[in-house]
């Protein structure tokens, strides 16, 4: 009951604090991100020395040093380590001794190549020349592991101000036979699937955070205050925190000595009889304790005691009195009370912490920042972040600042650099002595050598900010002589300074100091035009624009004798593509590409008509994929931790049930088809969204989807039929796209494209382009009065003979007129609106239409003079009929 009350009190305090007015964070443009080292290979953990040097590890054994003086990164040593692509072994953790400036001790957490499976922490001394003294190695502690599992091995190192070394270890247990819930398999021969042998075993180093005091001559002492006193039977005195699943990164607040870590949680996407859905956690330990796993998760949400032998569900575990009676437990059975997480969140939106969003989960903790007002550093973070804990999400690519109150409880969460951060899956963060933030970014895809894996530094600029240069021009392609008017109007300066301009058009000297000059290029070629903009303090920004002289863009048009706005059931679309090019005397038909795609509309999606660019029927799935976490574990054509999308496509080609089955798997998660590694659940996705993602994935192995249509022809439009429930149609669009790549003229080939977009002939009224004195609702237009109108833009009426309206009206008659061009333009259709007797009672009425030639803006105007001006009608849709 005490833990329940404490948790409720904490939740209430957090909710109350988030409602109050909060200080405004610093302007994001005051932070600058600089890449220090690029193209790393699975970077793991970093440490910044007092002299500004940055040390970091790569999982496969690389130990590197970045020197701020030379701005160069070099390999210090290639550690011989055991690693597997899909597992967590290798050279993981790194920490500098608190007295590094004096003793130059560096500690490494790694998996040595050994006949005895283990991780160990060893210490080396760094020599004056920046190399490691290999003879100085001292193995501080060994941590036995099971190679058969080799997952969840933790591996982070951190020191507190008293010189105690903290070591995180994972539970080293297979999570793949428990459906994403707690692995509690106590059957004989299944010990590797029972996490009770490690995380909740007080006599085992795994699933813990250990705390020891390294000795100068090697080995270690046990500091006071760990979870179990020295000499307690059935326990390990090194344990500080137990009940951990995979505490991948840890940090110590140097002011309070509080321990923080990110806990990577299990995979279940929803609550079930086995227990709660999966959560990731950010934890705070003010003193030694048991943090629940595998019996509890989040704020002590209990699992059920599952009997895997009989497949029966027992009672819930008690956080006040957790008991480990597994036959695989070698320690004491009665465990310390479970402590709730500080922050916890599932795949879906968190009710307690909605700011954290949705998606995959891999919680990574960063440092606690302490602002030094006396420091003369010009890049240190501001006082706004004093005593703030930084956290990051490897899967969701965000960084948050966790503001703590005077009692070190969570006060509020604040997104850090949401617009310009460009984070590439941060895996470790630390502040340097200069007060700047250093980040190791793992890169886009798990388990591979990512080109965008890098070491970066983020500086804060409290003073003058450099101008941002933006050069634009209306004409960037043409034939010589080509006169181009350049503009710097989109450039800006945050400090509103008076700026100076330097333009270079063909390289060499400055050719103009005007803000918006004009220049004539007299010879063919490709010219990078640059503008440098400088403020009075000497800070500057540069931008470049390419001018291509010697070729012009082809002109591509699509002509049709059919209606160019709407499509109709089983009615052919007759089209012809015309291409002209000033430089190509003859048009090569092989360079003309024509594609017809159907793009369905998802439930709840905004209208598919507007300023969108369509490429094919998989645009929606591709877009949803790009916004999800799928690419963290999959590549298009190469395997990583998950299979390549192209391989998935080829495997399920011809399987008519695959679409529905795989869409369900995207939502619920699961594994077993491509190996043991489970796919994350995505309960935040709707069924329609998951289906579109799977459609895109399945298309990647199908080369037929890329075949081009002829430049002239006729296509029957029927893909929108039979896609929904019987008797219904999807409200998607057809996109006919034509492109042509010319032969290059005097420089290089240029490509032009155009599209013809056809929408359903039944137009939902709420999708109107403009409204006047009308209320827009989710599925209709309402509160329509005298002189009200709605407008549909750029409508082709070719072949249209009548309009059908679906409307309701309580008790008013009215007249509806359709005008072209404006609300008072020519009238092409009218109908008399009669009452339906109830606002929920809709009626369909058809009126004739006299169609003018060409495309027109159509205004549907309602008339009824009456005092007072009362609502006349609600309109559901308008159908254009042949």
JSON list of C-alpha atoms in Angstrom, two decimals, residues 4-138:
[
{"chain": "A", "resi": 4, "resn": "UNK", "atom": "CA", "xyz": [0.86, 2.50, -4.27]},
{"chain": "A", "resi": 5, "resn": "UNK", "atom": "CA", "xyz": [0.36, 5.72, -2.29]},
{"chain": "A", "resi": 6, "resn": "UNK", "atom": "CA", "xyz": [3.83, 7.02, -3.15]},
{"chain": "A", "resi": 7, "resn": "UNK", "atom": "CA", "xyz": [3.24, 6.32, -6.83]},
{"chain": "A", "resi": 8, "resn": "UNK", "atom": "CA", "xyz": [-0.15, 8.06, -6.83]},
{"chain": "A", "resi": 9, "resn": "UNK", "atom": "CA", "xyz": [1.30, 11.06, -5.02]},
{"chain": "A", "resi": 10, "resn": "UNK", "atom": "CA", "xyz": [4.14, 11.30, -7.53]},
{"chain": "A", "resi": 11, "resn": "UNK", "atom": "CA", "xyz": [1.75, 11.08, -10.51]},
{"chain": "A", "resi": 12, "resn": "UNK", "atom": "CA", "xyz": [-0.42, 13.81, -9.03]},
{"chain": "A", "resi": 13, "resn": "UNK", "atom": "CA", "xyz": [2.57, 16.06, -8.43]},
{"chain": "A", "resi": 14, "resn": "UNK", "atom": "CA", "xyz": [3.74, 15.55, -12.00]},
{"chain": "A", "resi": 15, "resn": "UNK", "atom": "CA", "xyz": [0.31, 16.26, -13.48]},
{"chain": "A", "resi": 16, "resn": "UNK", "atom": "CA", "xyz": [-0.04, 19.41, -11.39]},
{"chain": "A", "resi": 17, "resn": "UNK", "atom": "CA", "xyz": [3.38, 20.72, -12.37]},
{"chain": "A", "resi": 18, "resn": "UNK", "atom": "CA", "xyz": [2.77, 20.27, -16.09]},
{"chain": "A", "resi": 19, "resn": "UNK", "atom": "CA", "xyz": [-0.32, 22.46, -15.92]},
{"chain": "A", "resi": 20, "resn": "UNK", "atom": "CA", "xyz": [1.45, 25.46, -14.46]},
{"chain": "A", "resi": 21, "resn": "UNK", "atom": "CA", "xyz": [3.24, 28.09, -16.53]},
{"chain": "A", "resi": 22, "resn": "UNK", "atom": "CA", "xyz": [6.78, 26.98, -17.35]},
{"chain": "A", "resi": 23, "resn": "UNK", "atom": "CA", "xyz": [9.95, 28.89, -18.24]},
{"chain": "A", "resi": 24, "resn": "UNK", "atom": "CA", "xyz": [10.52, 29.28, -21.97]},
{"chain": "A", "resi": 25, "resn": "UNK", "atom": "CA", "xyz": [13.46, 27.20, -23.22]},
{"chain": "A", "resi": 26, "resn": "UNK", "atom": "CA", "xyz": [16.33, 28.94, -25.05]},
{"chain": "A", "resi": 27, "resn": "UNK", "atom": "CA", "xyz": [15.85, 29.65, -28.73]},
{"chain": "A", "resi": 28, "resn": "UNK", "atom": "CA", "xyz": [16.72, 26.53, -30.68]},
{"chain": "A", "resi": 29, "resn": "UNK", "atom": "CA", "xyz": [18.79, 28.51, -33.19]},
{"chain": "A", "resi": 30, "resn": "UNK", "atom": "CA", "xyz": [21.31, 29.25, -30.46]},
{"chain": "A", "resi": 31, "resn": "UNK", "atom": "CA", "xyz": [22.42, 25.61, -30.51]},
{"chain": "A", "resi": 32, "resn": "UNK", "atom": "CA", "xyz": [24.89, 24.46, -33.15]},
{"chain": "A", "resi": 33, "resn": "UNK", "atom": "CA", "xyz": [25.57, 20.82, -33.96]},
{"chain": "A", "resi": 34, "resn": "UNK", "atom": "CA", "xyz": [29.03, 19.94, -35.29]},
{"chain": "A", "resi": 35, "resn": "UNK", "atom": "CA", "xyz": [30.10, 16.53, -36.60]},
{"chain": "A", "resi": 36, "resn": "UNK", "atom": "CA", "xyz": [33.47, 15.61, -35.08]},
{"chain": "A", "resi": 37, "resn": "UNK", "atom": "CA", "xyz": [33.85, 12.08, -36.50]},
{"chain": "A", "resi": 38, "resn": "UNK", "atom": "CA", "xyz": [31.75, 10.36, -39.15]},
{"chain": "A", "resi": 39, "resn": "UNK", "atom": "CA", "xyz": [31.16, 6.87, -40.58]},
{"chain": "A", "resi": 40, "resn": "UNK", "atom": "CA", "xyz": [31.71, 5.01, -37.30]},
{"chain": "A", "resi": 41, "resn": "UNK", "atom": "CA", "xyz": [30.95, 1.30, -36.90]},
{"chain": "A", "resi": 42, "resn": "UNK", "atom": "CA", "xyz": [28.40, 0.67, -34.14]},
{"chain": "A", "resi": 43, "resn": "UNK", "atom": "CA", "xyz": [29.62, 3.29, -31.63]},
{"chain": "A", "resi": 44, "resn": "UNK", "atom": "CA", "xyz": [28.76, 2.45, -28.03]},
{"chain": "A", "resi": 45, "resn": "UNK", "atom": "CA", "xyz": [29.89, 4.67, -25.13]},
{"chain": "A", "resi": 46, "resn": "UNK", "atom": "CA", "xyz": [31.94, 7.86, -24.79]},
{"chain": "A", "resi": 47, "resn": "UNK", "atom": "CA", "xyz": [33.88, 9.73, -22.12]},
{"chain": "A", "resi": 48, "resn": "UNK", "atom": "CA", "xyz": [35.22, 13.30, -22.21]},
{"chain": "A", "resi": 49, "resn": "UNK", "atom": "CA", "xyz": [38.55, 13.97, -20.50]},
{"chain": "A", "resi": 50, "resn": "UNK", "atom": "CA", "xyz": [39.28, 17.12, -18.47]},
{"chain": "A", "resi": 51, "resn": "UNK", "atom": "CA", "xyz": [41.51, 18.36, -21.32]},
{"chain": "A", "resi": 52, "resn": "UNK", "atom": "CA", "xyz": [38.66, 18.04, -23.87]},
{"chain": "A", "resi": 53, "resn": "UNK", "atom": "CA", "xyz": [39.76, 14.83, -25.56]},
{"chain": "A", "resi": 54, "resn": "UNK", "atom": "CA", "xyz": [36.84, 12.53, -26.36]},
{"chain": "A", "resi": 55, "resn": "UNK", "atom": "CA", "xyz": [37.26, 8.75, -26.07]},
{"chain": "A", "resi": 56, "resn": "UNK", "atom": "CA", "xyz": [34.71, 6.30, -27.44]},
{"chain": "A", "resi": 57, "resn": "UNK", "atom": "CA", "xyz": [34.24, 2.63, -28.26]},
{"chain": "A", "resi": 58, "resn": "UNK", "atom": "CA", "xyz": [32.82, 0.62, -31.16]},
{"chain": "A", "resi": 59, "resn": "UNK", "atom": "CA", "xyz": [31.12, -2.68, -30.43]},
{"chain": "A", "resi": 60, "resn": "UNK", "atom": "CA", "xyz": [33.43, -4.73, -32.64]},
{"chain": "A", "resi": 61, "resn": "UNK", "atom": "CA", "xyz": [36.49, -3.63, -30.69]},
{"chain": "A", "resi": 62, "resn": "UNK", "atom": "CA", "xyz": [37.54, -0.18, -31.88]},
{"chain": "A", "resi": 63, "resn": "UNK", "atom": "CA", "xyz": [38.72, 2.27, -29.20]},
{"chain": "A", "resi": 64, "resn": "UNK", "atom": "CA", "xyz": [39.12, 5.82, -30.54]},
{"chain": "A", "resi": 65, "resn": "UNK", "atom": "CA", "xyz": [40.24, 9.25, -29.40]},
{"chain": "A", "resi": 66, "resn": "UNK", "atom": "CA", "xyz": [39.10, 12.59, -30.81]},
{"chain": "A", "resi": 67, "resn": "UNK", "atom": "CA", "xyz": [41.66, 15.38, -30.24]},
{"chain": "A", "resi": 68, "resn": "UNK", "atom": "CA", "xyz": [40.06, 18.87, -30.21]},
{"chain": "A", "resi": 69, "resn": "UNK", "atom": "CA", "xyz": [43.44, 20.49, -30.89]},
{"chain": "A", "resi": 70, "resn": "UNK", "atom": "CA", "xyz": [44.06, 18.68, -34.16]},
{"chain": "A", "resi": 71, "resn": "UNK", "atom": "CA", "xyz": [40.34, 18.06, -34.81]},
{"chain": "A", "resi": 72, "resn": "UNK", "atom": "CA", "xyz": [41.29, 14.53, -35.78]},
{"chain": "A", "resi": 73, "resn": "UNK", "atom": "CA", "xyz": [40.06, 11.11, -34.69]},
{"chain": "A", "resi": 74, "resn": "UNK", "atom": "CA", "xyz": [42.41, 8.17, -34.50]},
{"chain": "A", "resi": 75, "resn": "UNK", "atom": "CA", "xyz": [42.17, 4.51, -33.58]},
{"chain": "A", "resi": 76, "resn": "UNK", "atom": "CA", "xyz": [43.96, 3.90, -30.28]},
{"chain": "A", "resi": 77, "resn": "UNK", "atom": "CA", "xyz": [43.47, 0.14, -30.13]},
{"chain": "A", "resi": 78, "resn": "UNK", "atom": "CA", "xyz": [41.50, -2.65, -31.77]},
{"chain": "A", "resi": 79, "resn": "UNK", "atom": "CA", "xyz": [40.38, -4.78, -28.83]},
{"chain": "A", "resi": 80, "resn": "UNK", "atom": "CA", "xyz": [40.13, -8.54, -29.44]},
{"chain": "A", "resi": 81, "resn": "UNK", "atom": "CA", "xyz": [36.53, -9.14, -28.38]},
{"chain": "A", "resi": 82, "resn": "UNK", "atom": "CA", "xyz": [33.79, -11.68, -28.95]},
{"chain": "A", "resi": 83, "resn": "UNK", "atom": "CA", "xyz": [30.82, -10.23, -30.79]},
{"chain": "A", "resi": 84, "resn": "UNK", "atom": "CA", "xyz": [27.83, -11.38, -32.80]},
{"chain": "A", "resi": 85, "resn": "UNK", "atom": "CA", "xyz": [25.86, -9.19, -35.20]},
{"chain": "A", "resi": 86, "resn": "UNK", "atom": "CA", "xyz": [22.44, -9.73, -33.64]},
{"chain": "A", "resi": 87, "resn": "UNK", "atom": "CA", "xyz": [23.58, -9.87, -30.03]},
{"chain": "A", "resi": 88, "resn": "UNK", "atom": "CA", "xyz": [24.93, -7.38, -27.52]},
{"chain": "A", "resi": 89, "resn": "UNK", "atom": "CA", "xyz": [28.47, -8.53, -26.94]},
{"chain": "A", "resi": 90, "resn": "UNK", "atom": "CA", "xyz": [31.71, -6.77, -27.77]},
{"chain": "A", "resi": 91, "resn": "UNK", "atom": "CA", "xyz": [33.44, -3.61, -26.56]},
{"chain": "A", "resi": 92, "resn": "UNK", "atom": "CA", "xyz": [30.50, -1.87, -24.92]},
{"chain": "A", "resi": 93, "resn": "UNK", "atom": "CA", "xyz": [31.31, 0.30, -21.92]},
{"chain": "A", "resi": 94, "resn": "UNK", "atom": "CA", "xyz": [33.89, 2.99, -21.22]},
{"chain": "A", "resi": 95, "resn": "UNK", "atom": "CA", "xyz": [34.68, 5.26, -18.25]},
{"chain": "A", "resi": 96, "resn": "UNK", "atom": "CA", "xyz": [37.54, 7.48, -17.18]},
{"chain": "A", "resi": 97, "resn": "UNK", "atom": "CA", "xyz": [38.84, 7.32, -13.63]},
{"chain": "A", "resi": 98, "resn": "UNK", "atom": "CA", "xyz": [37.73, 10.32, -11.53]},
{"chain": "A", "resi": 99, "resn": "UNK", "atom": "CA", "xyz": [41.45, 11.11, -11.13]},
{"chain": "A", "resi": 100, "resn": "UNK", "atom": "CA", "xyz": [42.18, 10.59, -14.83]},
{"chain": "A", "resi": 101, "resn": "UNK", "atom": "CA", "xyz": [44.18, 13.81, -15.09]},
{"chain": "A", "resi": 102, "resn": "UNK", "atom": "CA", "xyz": [46.62, 12.29, -12.57]},
{"chain": "A", "resi": 103, "resn": "UNK", "atom": "CA", "xyz": [46.57, 8.51, -13.12]},
{"chain": "A", "resi": 104, "resn": "UNK", "atom": "CA", "xyz": [45.25, 8.29, -16.72]},
{"chain": "A", "resi": 105, "resn": "UNK", "atom": "CA", "xyz": [43.24, 5.16, -15.94]},
{"chain": "A", "resi": 106, "resn": "UNK", "atom": "CA", "xyz": [40.60, 4.09, -18.48]},
{"chain": "A", "resi": 107, "resn": "UNK", "atom": "CA", "xyz": [38.06, 1.34, -17.74]},
{"chain": "A", "resi": 108, "resn": "UNK", "atom": "CA", "xyz": [36.51, -0.88, -20.41]},
{"chain": "A", "resi": 109, "resn": "UNK", "atom": "CA", "xyz": [33.50, -3.21, -20.28]},
{"chain": "A", "resi": 110, "resn": "UNK", "atom": "CA", "xyz": [33.98, -5.90, -22.93]},
{"chain": "A", "resi": 111, "resn": "UNK", "atom": "CA", "xyz": [33.52, -9.53, -23.89]},
{"chain": "A", "resi": 112, "resn": "UNK", "atom": "CA", "xyz": [36.96, -11.13, -24.04]},
{"chain": "A", "resi": 113, "resn": "UNK", "atom": "CA", "xyz": [37.64, -14.03, -26.38]},
{"chain": "A", "resi": 114, "resn": "UNK", "atom": "CA", "xyz": [37.64, -16.84, -23.86]},
{"chain": "A", "resi": 115, "resn": "UNK", "atom": "CA", "xyz": [36.69, -20.47, -23.43]},
{"chain": "A", "resi": 116, "resn": "UNK", "atom": "CA", "xyz": [34.74, -19.35, -20.38]},
{"chain": "A", "resi": 117, "resn": "UNK", "atom": "CA", "xyz": [31.78, -17.17, -21.41]},
{"chain": "A", "resi": 118, "resn": "UNK", "atom": "CA", "xyz": [32.03, -13.88, -19.56]},
{"chain": "A", "resi": 119, "resn": "UNK", "atom": "CA", "xyz": [32.09, -10.13, -19.68]},
{"chain": "A", "resi": 120, "resn": "UNK", "atom": "CA", "xyz": [34.70, -8.28, -17.73]},
{"chain": "A", "resi": 121, "resn": "UNK", "atom": "CA", "xyz": [35.76, -4.81, -16.69]},
{"chain": "A", "resi": 122, "resn": "UNK", "atom": "CA", "xyz": [39.45, -4.15, -17.18]},
{"chain": "A", "resi": 123, "resn": "UNK", "atom": "CA", "xyz": [41.60, -1.07, -16.61]},
{"chain": "A", "resi": 124, "resn": "UNK", "atom": "CA", "xyz": [44.44, 0.31, -18.73]},
{"chain": "A", "resi": 125, "resn": "UNK", "atom": "CA", "xyz": [46.74, 3.28, -18.37]},
{"chain": "A", "resi": 126, "resn": "UNK", "atom": "CA", "xyz": [46.94, 5.82, -21.20]},
{"chain": "A", "resi": 127, "resn": "UNK", "atom": "CA", "xyz": [50.49, 6.80, -22.13]},
{"chain": "A", "resi": 128, "resn": "UNK", "atom": "CA", "xyz": [51.77, 10.30, -22.93]},
{"chain": "A", "resi": 129, "resn": "UNK", "atom": "CA", "xyz": [51.71, 9.53, -26.66]},
{"chain": "A", "resi": 130, "resn": "UNK", "atom": "CA", "xyz": [48.00, 8.69, -26.55]},
{"chain": "A", "resi": 131, "resn": "UNK", "atom": "CA", "xyz": [48.40, 4.92, -26.73]},
{"chain": "A", "resi": 132, "resn": "UNK", "atom": "CA", "xyz": [47.38, 2.30, -24.20]},
{"chain": "A", "resi": 133, "resn": "UNK", "atom": "CA", "xyz": [49.96, 0.62, -22.02]},
{"chain": "A", "resi": 134, "resn": "UNK", "atom": "CA", "xyz": [48.84, -2.96, -22.70]},
{"chain": "A", "resi": 135, "resn": "UNK", "atom": "CA", "xyz": [51.04, -4.29, -19.92]},
{"chain": "A", "resi": 136, "resn": "UNK", "atom": "CA", "xyz": [49.15, -2.14, -17.43]},
{"chain": "A", "resi": 137, "resn": "UNK", "atom": "CA", "xyz": [45.87, -4.06, -17.83]},
{"chain": "A", "resi": 138, "resn": "UNK", "atom": "CA", "xyz": [44.15, -5.02, -14.62]}
]
